[in-house]
Coordinates of C-alpha atoms in Angstrom, one line a residue:
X1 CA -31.8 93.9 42.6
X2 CA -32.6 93.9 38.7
X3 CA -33.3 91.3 36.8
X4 CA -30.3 89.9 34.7
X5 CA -30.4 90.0 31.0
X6 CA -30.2 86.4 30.2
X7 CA -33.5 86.0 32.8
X8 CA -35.3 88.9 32.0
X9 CA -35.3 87.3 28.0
X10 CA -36.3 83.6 29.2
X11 CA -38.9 84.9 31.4
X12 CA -40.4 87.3 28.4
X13 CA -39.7 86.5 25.3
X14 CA -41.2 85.0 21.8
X15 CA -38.9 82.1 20.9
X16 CA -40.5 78.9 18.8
X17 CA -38.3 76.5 20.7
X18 CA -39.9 77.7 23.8
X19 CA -43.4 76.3 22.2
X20 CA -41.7 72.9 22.5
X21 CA -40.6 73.2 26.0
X22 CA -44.0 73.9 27.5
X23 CA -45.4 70.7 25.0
X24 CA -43.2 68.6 26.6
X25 CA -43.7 70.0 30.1
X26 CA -47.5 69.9 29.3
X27 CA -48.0 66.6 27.9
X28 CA -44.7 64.7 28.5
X29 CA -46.0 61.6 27.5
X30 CA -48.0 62.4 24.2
X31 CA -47.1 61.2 21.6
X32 CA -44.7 63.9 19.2
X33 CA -43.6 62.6 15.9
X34 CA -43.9 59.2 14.4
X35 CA -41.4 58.5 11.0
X36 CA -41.6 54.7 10.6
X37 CA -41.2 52.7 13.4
X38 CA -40.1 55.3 15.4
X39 CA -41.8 57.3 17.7
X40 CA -40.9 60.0 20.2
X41 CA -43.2 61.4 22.9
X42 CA -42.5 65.3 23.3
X43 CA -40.2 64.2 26.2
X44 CA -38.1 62.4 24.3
X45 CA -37.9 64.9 21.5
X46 CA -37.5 67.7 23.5
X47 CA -34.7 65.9 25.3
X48 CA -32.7 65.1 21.3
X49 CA -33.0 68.8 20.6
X50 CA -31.6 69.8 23.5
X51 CA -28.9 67.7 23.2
X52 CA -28.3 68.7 19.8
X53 CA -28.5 72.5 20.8
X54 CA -26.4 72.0 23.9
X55 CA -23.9 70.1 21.0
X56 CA -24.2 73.0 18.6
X57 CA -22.9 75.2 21.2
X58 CA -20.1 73.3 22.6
X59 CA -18.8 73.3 18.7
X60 CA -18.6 77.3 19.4
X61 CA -21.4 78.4 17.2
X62 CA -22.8 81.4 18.4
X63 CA -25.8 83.7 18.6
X64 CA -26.6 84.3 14.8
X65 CA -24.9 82.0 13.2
X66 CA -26.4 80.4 10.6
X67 CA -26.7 76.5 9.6
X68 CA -28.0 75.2 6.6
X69 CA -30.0 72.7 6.4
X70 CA -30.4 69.6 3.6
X71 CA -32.3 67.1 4.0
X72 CA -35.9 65.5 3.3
X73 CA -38.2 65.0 5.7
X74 CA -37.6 63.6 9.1
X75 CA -37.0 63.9 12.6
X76 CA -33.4 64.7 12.6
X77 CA -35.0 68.2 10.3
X78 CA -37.1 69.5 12.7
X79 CA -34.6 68.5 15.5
X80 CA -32.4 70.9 13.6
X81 CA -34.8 73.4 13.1
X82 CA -35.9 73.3 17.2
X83 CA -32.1 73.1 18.4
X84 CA -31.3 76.5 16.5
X85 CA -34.4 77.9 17.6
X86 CA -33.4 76.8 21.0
X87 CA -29.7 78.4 20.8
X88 CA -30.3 81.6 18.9
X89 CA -28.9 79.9 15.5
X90 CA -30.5 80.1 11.9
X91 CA -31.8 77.6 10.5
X92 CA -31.4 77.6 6.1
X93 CA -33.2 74.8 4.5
X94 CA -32.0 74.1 1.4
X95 CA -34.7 73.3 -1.7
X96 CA -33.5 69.7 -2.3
X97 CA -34.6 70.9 -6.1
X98 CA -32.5 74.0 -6.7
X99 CA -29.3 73.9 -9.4
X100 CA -25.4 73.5 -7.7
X101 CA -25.0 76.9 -8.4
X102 CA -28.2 77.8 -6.5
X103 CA -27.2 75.9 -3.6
X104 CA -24.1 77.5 -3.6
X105 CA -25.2 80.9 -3.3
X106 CA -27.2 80.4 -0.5
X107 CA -24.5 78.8 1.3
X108 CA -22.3 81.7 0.8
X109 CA -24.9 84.5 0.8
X110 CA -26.5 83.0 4.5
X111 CA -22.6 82.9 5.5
X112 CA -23.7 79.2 6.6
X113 CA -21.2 77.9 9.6
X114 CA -22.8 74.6 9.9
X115 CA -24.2 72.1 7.3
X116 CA -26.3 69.6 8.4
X117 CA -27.2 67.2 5.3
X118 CA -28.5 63.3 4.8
X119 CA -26.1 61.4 4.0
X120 CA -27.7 60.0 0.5
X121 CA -27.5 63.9 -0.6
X122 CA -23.8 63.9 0.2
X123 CA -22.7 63.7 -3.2
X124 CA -25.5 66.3 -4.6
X125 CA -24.2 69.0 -2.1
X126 CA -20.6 68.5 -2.1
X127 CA -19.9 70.1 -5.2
X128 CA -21.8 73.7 -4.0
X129 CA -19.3 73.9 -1.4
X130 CA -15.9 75.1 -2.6
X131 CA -16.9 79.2 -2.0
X132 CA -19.1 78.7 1.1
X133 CA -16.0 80.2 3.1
X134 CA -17.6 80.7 6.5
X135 CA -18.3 76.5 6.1
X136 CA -16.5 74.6 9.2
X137 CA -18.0 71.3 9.6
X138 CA -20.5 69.0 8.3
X139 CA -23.1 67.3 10.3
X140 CA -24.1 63.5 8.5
X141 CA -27.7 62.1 9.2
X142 CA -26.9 58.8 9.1
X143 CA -24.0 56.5 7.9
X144 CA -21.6 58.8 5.6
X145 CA -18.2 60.5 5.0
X146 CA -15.4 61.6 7.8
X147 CA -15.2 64.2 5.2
X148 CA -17.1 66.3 2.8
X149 CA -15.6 68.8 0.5
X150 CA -12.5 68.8 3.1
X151 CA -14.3 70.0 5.8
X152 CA -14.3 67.0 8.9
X153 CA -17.9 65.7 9.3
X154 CA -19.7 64.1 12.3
X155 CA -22.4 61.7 12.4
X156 CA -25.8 62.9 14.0
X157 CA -26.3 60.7 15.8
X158 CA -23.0 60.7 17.4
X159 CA -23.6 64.4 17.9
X160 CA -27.0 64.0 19.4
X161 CA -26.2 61.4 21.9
X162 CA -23.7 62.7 24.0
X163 CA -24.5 66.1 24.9
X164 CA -26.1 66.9 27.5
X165 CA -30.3 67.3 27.7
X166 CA -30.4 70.1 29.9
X167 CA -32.8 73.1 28.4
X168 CA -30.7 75.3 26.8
X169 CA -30.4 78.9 28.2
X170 CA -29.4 81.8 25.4
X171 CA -30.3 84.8 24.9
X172 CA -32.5 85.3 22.3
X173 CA -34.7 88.4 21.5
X174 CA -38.1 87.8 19.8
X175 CA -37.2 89.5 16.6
X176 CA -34.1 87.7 16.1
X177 CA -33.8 85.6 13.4
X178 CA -35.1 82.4 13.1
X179 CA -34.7 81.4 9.5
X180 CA -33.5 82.5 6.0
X181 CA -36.2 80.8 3.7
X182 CA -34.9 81.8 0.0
X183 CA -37.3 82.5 -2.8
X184 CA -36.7 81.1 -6.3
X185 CA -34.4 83.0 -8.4
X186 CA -36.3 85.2 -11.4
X187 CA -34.0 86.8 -13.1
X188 CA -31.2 87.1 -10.4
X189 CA -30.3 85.0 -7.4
X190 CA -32.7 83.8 -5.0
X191 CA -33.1 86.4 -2.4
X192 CA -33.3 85.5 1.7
X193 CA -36.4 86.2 3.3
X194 CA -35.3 86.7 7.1
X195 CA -37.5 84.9 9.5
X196 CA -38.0 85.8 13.1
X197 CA -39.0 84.2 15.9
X198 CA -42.4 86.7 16.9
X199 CA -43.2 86.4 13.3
X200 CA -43.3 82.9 13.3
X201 CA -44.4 82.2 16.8
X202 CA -47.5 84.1 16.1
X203 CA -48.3 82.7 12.4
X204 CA -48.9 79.0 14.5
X205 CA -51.2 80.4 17.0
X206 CA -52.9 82.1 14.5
X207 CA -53.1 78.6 12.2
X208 CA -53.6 76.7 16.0
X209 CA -56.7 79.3 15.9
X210 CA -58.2 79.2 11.9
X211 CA -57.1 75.8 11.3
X212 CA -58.5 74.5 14.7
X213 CA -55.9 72.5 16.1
X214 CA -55.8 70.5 18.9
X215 CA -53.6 68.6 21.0
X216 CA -55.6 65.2 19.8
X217 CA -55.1 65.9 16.4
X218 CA -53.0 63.7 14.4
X219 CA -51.2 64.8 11.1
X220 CA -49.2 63.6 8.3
X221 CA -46.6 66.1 7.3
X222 CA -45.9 65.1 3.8
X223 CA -45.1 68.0 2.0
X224 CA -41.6 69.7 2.1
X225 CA -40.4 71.1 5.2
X226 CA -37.7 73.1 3.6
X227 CA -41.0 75.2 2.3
X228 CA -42.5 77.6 4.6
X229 CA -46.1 76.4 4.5
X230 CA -45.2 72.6 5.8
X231 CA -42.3 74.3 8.5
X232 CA -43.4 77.7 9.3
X233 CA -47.6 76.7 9.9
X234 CA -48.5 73.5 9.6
X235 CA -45.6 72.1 12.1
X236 CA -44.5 74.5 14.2
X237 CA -48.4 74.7 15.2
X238 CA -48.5 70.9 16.0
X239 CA -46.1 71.0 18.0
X240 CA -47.5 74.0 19.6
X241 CA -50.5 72.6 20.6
X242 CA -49.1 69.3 21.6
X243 CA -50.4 66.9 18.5
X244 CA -48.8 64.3 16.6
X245 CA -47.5 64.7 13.2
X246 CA -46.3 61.6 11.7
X247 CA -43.5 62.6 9.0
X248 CA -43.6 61.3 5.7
X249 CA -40.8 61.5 2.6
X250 CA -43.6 62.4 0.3
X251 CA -47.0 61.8 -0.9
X252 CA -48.2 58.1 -2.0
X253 CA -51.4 58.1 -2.5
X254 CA -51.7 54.3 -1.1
X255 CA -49.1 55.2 1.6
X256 CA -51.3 58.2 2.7
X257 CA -54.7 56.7 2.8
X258 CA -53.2 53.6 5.0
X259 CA -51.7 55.8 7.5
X260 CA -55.4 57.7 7.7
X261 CA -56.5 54.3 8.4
X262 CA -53.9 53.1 11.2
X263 CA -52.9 55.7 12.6
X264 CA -56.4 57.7 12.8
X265 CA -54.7 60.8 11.2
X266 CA -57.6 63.9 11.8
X267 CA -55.9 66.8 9.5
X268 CA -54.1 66.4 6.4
X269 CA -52.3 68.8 4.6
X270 CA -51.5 68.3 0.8
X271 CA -52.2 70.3 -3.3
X272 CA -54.7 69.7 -5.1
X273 CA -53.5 67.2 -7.3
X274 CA -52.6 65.2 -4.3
X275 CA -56.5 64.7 -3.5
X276 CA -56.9 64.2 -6.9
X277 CA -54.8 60.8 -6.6
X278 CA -56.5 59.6 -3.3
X279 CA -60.1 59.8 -5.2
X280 CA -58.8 58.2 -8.1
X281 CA -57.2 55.1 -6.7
X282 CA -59.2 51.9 -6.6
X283 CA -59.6 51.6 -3.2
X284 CA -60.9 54.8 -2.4
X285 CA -64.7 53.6 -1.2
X286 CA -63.1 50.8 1.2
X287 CA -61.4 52.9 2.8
X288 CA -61.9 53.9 6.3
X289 CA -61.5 58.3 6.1
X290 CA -64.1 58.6 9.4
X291 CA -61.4 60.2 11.5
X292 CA -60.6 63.2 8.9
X293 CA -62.2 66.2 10.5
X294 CA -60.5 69.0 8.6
X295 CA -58.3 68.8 5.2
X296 CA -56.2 72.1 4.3
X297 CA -54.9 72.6 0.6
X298 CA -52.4 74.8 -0.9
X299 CA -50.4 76.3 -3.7
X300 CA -53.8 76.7 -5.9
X301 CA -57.5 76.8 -5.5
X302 CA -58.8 73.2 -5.9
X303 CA -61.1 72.6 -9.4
X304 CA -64.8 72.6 -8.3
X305 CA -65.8 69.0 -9.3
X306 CA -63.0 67.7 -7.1
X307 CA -63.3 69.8 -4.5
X308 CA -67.5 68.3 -4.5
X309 CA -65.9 64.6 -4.4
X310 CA -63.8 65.5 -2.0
X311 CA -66.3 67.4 0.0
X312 CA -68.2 63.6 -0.1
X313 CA -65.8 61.1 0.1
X314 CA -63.8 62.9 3.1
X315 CA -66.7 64.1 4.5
X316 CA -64.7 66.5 6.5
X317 CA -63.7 70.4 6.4
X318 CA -61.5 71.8 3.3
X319 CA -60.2 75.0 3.5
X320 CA -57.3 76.7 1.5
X321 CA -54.2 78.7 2.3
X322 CA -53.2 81.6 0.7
X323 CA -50.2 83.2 1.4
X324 CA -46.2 83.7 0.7
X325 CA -42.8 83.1 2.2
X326 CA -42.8 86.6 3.2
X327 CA -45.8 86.4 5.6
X328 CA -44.7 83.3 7.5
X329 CA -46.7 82.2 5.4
X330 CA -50.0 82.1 6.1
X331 CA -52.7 86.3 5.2
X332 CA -56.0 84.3 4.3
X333 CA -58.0 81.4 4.6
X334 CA -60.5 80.4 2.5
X335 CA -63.0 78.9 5.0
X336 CA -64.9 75.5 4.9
X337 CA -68.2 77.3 4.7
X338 CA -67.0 79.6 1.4
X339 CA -65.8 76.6 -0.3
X340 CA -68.7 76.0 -2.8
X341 CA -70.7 79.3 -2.0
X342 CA -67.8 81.8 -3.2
X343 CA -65.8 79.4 -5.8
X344 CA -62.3 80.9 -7.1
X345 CA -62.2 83.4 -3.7
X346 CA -58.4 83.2 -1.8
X347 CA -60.3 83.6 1.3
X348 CA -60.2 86.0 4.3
X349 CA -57.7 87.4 6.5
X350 CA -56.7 85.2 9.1
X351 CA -56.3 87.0 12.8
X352 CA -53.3 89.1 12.9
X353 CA -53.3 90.2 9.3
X354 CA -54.6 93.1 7.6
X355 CA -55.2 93.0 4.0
X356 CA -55.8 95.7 1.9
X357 CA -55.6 96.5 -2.1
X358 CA -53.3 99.2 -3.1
X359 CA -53.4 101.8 -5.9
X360 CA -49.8 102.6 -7.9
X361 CA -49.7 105.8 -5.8
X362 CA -49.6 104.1 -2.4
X363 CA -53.5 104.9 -1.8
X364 CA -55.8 102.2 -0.2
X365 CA -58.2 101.5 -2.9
X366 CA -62.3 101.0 -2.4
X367 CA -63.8 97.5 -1.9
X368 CA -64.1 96.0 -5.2
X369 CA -61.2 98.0 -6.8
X370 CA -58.4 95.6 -8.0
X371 CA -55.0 96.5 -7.5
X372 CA -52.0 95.4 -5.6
X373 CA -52.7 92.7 -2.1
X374 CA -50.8 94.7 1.0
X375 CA -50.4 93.1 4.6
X376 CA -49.7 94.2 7.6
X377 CA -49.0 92.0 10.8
X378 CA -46.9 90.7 13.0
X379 CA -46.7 87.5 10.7
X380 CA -44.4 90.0 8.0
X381 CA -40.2 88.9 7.5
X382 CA -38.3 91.7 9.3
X383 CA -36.5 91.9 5.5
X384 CA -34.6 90.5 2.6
X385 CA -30.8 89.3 3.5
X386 CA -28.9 91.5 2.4
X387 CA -30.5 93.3 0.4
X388 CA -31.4 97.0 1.9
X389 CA -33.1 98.2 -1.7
X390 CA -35.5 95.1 -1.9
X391 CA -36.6 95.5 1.7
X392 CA -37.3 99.5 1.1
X393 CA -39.3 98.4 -1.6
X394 CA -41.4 95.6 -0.5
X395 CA -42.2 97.8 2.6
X396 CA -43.0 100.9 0.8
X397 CA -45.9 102.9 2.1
X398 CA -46.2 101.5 5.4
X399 CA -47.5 97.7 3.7
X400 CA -45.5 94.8 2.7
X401 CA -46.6 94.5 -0.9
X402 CA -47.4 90.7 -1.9
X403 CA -46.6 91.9 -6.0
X404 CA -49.7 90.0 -6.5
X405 CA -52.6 91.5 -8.0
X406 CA -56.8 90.8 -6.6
X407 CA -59.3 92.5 -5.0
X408 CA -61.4 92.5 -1.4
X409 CA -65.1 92.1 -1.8
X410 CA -67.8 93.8 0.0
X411 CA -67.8 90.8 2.5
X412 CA -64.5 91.3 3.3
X413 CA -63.5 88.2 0.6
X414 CA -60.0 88.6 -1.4
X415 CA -59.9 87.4 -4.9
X416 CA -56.6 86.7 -6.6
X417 CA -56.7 88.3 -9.9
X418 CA -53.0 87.9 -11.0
X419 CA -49.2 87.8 -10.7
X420 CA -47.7 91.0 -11.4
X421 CA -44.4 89.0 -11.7
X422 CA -46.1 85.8 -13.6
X423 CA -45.2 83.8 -11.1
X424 CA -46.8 80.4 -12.2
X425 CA -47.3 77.4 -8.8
X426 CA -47.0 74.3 -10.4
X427 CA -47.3 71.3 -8.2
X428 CA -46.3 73.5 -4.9
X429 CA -43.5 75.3 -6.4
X430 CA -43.3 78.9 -7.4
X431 CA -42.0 79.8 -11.1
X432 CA -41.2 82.8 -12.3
X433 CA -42.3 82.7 -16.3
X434 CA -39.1 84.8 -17.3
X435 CA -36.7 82.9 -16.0
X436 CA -38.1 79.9 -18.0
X437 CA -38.6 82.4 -21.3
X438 CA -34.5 82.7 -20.9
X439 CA -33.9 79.1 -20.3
X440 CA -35.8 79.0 -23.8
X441 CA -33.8 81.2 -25.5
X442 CA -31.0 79.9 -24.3
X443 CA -31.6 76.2 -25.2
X444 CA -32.8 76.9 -28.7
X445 CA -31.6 80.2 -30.8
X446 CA -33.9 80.0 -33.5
X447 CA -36.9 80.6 -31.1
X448 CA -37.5 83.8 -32.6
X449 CA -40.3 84.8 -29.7
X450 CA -41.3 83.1 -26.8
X451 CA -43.7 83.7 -24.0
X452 CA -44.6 81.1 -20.8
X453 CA -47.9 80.9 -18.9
X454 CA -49.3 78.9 -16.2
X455 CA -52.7 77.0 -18.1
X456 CA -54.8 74.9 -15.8
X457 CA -53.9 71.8 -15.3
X458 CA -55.9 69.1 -12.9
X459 CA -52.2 67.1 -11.6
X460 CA -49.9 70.4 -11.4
X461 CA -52.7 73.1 -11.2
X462 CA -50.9 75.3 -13.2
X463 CA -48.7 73.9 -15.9
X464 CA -45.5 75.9 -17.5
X465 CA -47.1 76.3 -20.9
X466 CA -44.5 77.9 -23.9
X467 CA -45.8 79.3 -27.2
X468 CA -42.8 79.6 -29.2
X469 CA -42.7 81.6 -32.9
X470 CA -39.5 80.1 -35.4
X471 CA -36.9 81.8 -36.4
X472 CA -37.6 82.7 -40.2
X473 CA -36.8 79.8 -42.2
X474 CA -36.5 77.4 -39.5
X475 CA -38.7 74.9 -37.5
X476 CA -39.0 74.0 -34.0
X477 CA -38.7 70.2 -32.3
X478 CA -40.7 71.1 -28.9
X479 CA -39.5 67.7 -27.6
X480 CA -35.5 68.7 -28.8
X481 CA -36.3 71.7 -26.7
X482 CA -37.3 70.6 -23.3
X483 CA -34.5 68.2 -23.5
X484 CA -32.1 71.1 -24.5
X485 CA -33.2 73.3 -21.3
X486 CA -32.3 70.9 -18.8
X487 CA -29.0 72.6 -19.0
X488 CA -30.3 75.8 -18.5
X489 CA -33.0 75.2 -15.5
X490 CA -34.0 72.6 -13.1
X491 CA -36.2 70.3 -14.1
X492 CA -39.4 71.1 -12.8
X493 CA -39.5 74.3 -14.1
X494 CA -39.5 73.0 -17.8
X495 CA -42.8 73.7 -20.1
X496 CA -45.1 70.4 -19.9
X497 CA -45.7 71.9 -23.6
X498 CA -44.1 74.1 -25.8
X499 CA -46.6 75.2 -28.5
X500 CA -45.1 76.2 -32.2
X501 CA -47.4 79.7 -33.2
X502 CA -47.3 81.5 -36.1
X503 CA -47.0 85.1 -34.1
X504 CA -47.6 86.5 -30.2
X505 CA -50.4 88.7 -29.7
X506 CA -48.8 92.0 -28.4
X507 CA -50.4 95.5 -27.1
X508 CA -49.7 98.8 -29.1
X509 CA -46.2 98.9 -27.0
X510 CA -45.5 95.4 -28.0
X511 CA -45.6 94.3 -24.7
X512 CA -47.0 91.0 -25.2
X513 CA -50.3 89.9 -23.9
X514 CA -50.1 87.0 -21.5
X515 CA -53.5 87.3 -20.1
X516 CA -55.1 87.5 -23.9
X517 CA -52.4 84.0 -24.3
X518 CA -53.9 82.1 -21.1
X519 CA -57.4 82.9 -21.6
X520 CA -57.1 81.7 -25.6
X521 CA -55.4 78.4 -24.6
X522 CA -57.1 77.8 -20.9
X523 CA -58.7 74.5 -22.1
X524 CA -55.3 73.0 -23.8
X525 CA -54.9 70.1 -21.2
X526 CA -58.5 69.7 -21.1
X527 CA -58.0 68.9 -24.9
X528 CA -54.9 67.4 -25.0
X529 CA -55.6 63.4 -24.9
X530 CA -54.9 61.2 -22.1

């Protein structure tokens, strides 16, 4: 007799619940997440997601339906993220930094059914829900509304401790989707990058492989999980291997190096600037860092003389992550052993990625030639939401091209050159520079010409930098300025300095020259007084 549908996918298939499953039938009694003074073995978490999955269902949402997702760190988000993993559901996080009117079109673009938010964000969310149509209900984590925006809202924890804990049985195939994860707006709305389930499932064995995890490890997840780089590697791969992650709101530097201390944490994940404050607080050499054994950073490569302090007062193994949304997230890795031998490299490919550089005609290009970073892996989205022309062309050629610019050296090595979109990361966030330029222009109209760079910076790696020229006749107030585009953009996307110049330098097309501006002004903060 043939094997059913429904049991031919359970037995088979690629689904990141399913990871959690066979941790909690592995090690039942390990020790899973720890926020506080809670703390759930993978039996007991297991058992809440279930419940909430088994919930979910009996509330009739269905195979592909998608729930967003607002809220800061905590158990209660990656119980989210696991019960829709679990059911066939998508799980949207939303960017607890994006505009109303951001927020709003990813509620009605994902077609969200289900909103699960905190209850202290309430209030910031309500307002973005009058045209999410396909809305129903709101879930509340914690004590909050019987309404929101009109729609009837249930408490979590009601939610989660009534259903039944029974593993969950859907049919779920391994490209499904798991999340939409949307970019940052440029100059239109933020486009959803669809997540699947192989893509994802196969990105934390491969970061369970090149970051050496282990079921003893013990991590601090302390970065966003609505970003792809906390979420889609760093915990999905915990929990894959069984470890601990002990969730955190945020970074403290006193808070962090404690919890190294009591709770023996062995990897940590944070930016650069985030080290920077743990060797720079006053405490730092009576502290107790012995049970470190590897440190990952992020978002930027980490300044050489920090990365040497760090290298001797962690005494453990840095390594950096390079990749994008789009990859889930993680193409290359650059290793503990490159970190002071090949300074400024983005690493190499981690297993189950292929990186090349590509020529404007779709041609692979020679070791050494710089040109645009293609992947291929199972690790790609399966496309943008939506959005049939942006798919076509971010898969052109057979590669998913990154738009950023580098080049592979002859040990295999990939140096990041540039961002063929000037996207500037500041502080773990990805800016588009044009989108600021109009925020500019839009704030002040006698800016006459404008251009934004990232400049190095040792808090936010890259800062947003403005050089503005007056309008004839005129002057500029930069302080007037920033204060004016907080109407236009949110607020960590506004210039840390807008420079008054007396012209742009431009090319014989009068495109202007944003490589000849960052290279003229790359020591500014190192000038600027403290």
């Amino acid at each position: 007799m043939p094997v059913d549908p429904l049991s031919d996918n359970l037995i088979h298939r690629i689904n990141v619940g399913d990871s959690l499953t066979r941790s909690a039938s592995r090690t039942p009694t390990a020790e899973a997440l720890v926020q506080g003074d809670r703390r759930l073995t993978y039996t007991q978490f297991n058992a809440l997601v279930n419940r909430l999955a088994n919930a979910f269902s009996a509330r009739g949402l269905a195979h592909g339906d998608a729930v967003a997702l607002a809220s800061g760190n905590s158990i209660e988000f990656l119980a989210t993220y696991y019960a829709c993993a679990k059911t066939g559901l998508v799980c949207v996080p939303i960017n607890l930094g994006w505009r109303p009117d951001e927020v709003a079109h990813v509620l009605h673009d994902s077609g969200a059914r289900s909103l699960v938010v905190e209850a202290g964000l309430v209030d910031v969310i309500a307002p973005s829900l009058a045209d999410a149509a396909a809305l129903r209900d709101v879930v509340v984590i914690g004590d909050g509304p019987e309404t929101v925006a009109g729609r009837p809202a249930t408490a979590f924890s009601a939610l989660a401790a009534h259903a039944d804990d029974a593993e969950p049985e859907h049919l779920v195939g391994d490209r499904d989707p798991l999340t939409y994860l949307y970019t940052s707006g440029t100059t239109s709305a933020p486009k959803g990058v669809i997540g699947n389930h192989a893509a994802v499932y196969l990105e934390s064995m491969t970061m369970a492989i090149e970051g050496q995890f282990r079921g003893d490890d013990r991590f601090a997840a302390m970065m966003p999980m609505f970003h792809t780089a906390q979420l889609n590697c760093h915990c999905t791969t915990a929990i894959m291997v069984g470890a601990s992650i002990n969730v955190l709101r945020g970074f403290d530097a006193e808070t962090l190096l404690g919890l190294i201390e009591r709770e023996s944490l062995t990897q940590i994940f944070g930016l650069p600037m985030m080290y920077r404050e743990m060797l720079d607080h006053p405490t730092i050499g009576q502290r107790d860092l012995s049970s470190l054994r590897r440190a990952l950073y992020a978002m930027a490569p980490m300044p050489q003389d920090t990365l040497k302090r760090c290298l001797d007062v962690f005494d453990c193994g840095f390594y950096l992550l390079f990749g994008q949304t789009e990859m889930s997230p993680t193409t290359t890795i650059f290793r503990p052993e490159h970190q002071l031998s090949h300074p400024g490299a983005a690493g190499t490919p981690v297993a189950n990625v292929h990186v090349e550089i590509m020529g404007e005609e779709g041609t692979i290009l020679p070791r050494g030639e710089t040109g645009e970073i293609v992947y291929r892996g199972p690790h790609t989205m399966t496309g943008y939401l939506g959005n049939p022309e942006a798919t076509e062309a971010a898969f052109a050629h057979g590669w998913f091209h990154s738009g950023d610019v580098g080049h592979l050296d002859d040990e295999g090595l990939l140096w990041f050159t540039d961002r063929s979109k000037d996207v500037i990361k500041t502080g773990g966030e990805n800016v588009a520079s044009i989108e600021v330029e109009k925020a500019l222009y839009a704030a002040e109209p006698n800016v006459a010409d404008a251009v934004v760079v990232g400049l190095p910076h040792e808090r936010w790696s890259e800062a947003i930098t403005a050089f503005v020229v007056p309008a004839a006749g005129t002057e500029l107030d930069p302080d007037a300025i920033r204060a004016a585009m907080r109407a236009h953009v949110d607020a960590y996307k506004i210039p840390k300095a807008i420079v008054v110049v007396d012209a742009l330098p431009r090319t014989s097309t009068g495109k202007v020259q944003k490589h000849v501006v960052r290279d003229a002004h790359a020591d500014l903060y190192a000038r600027a007084p403290r």
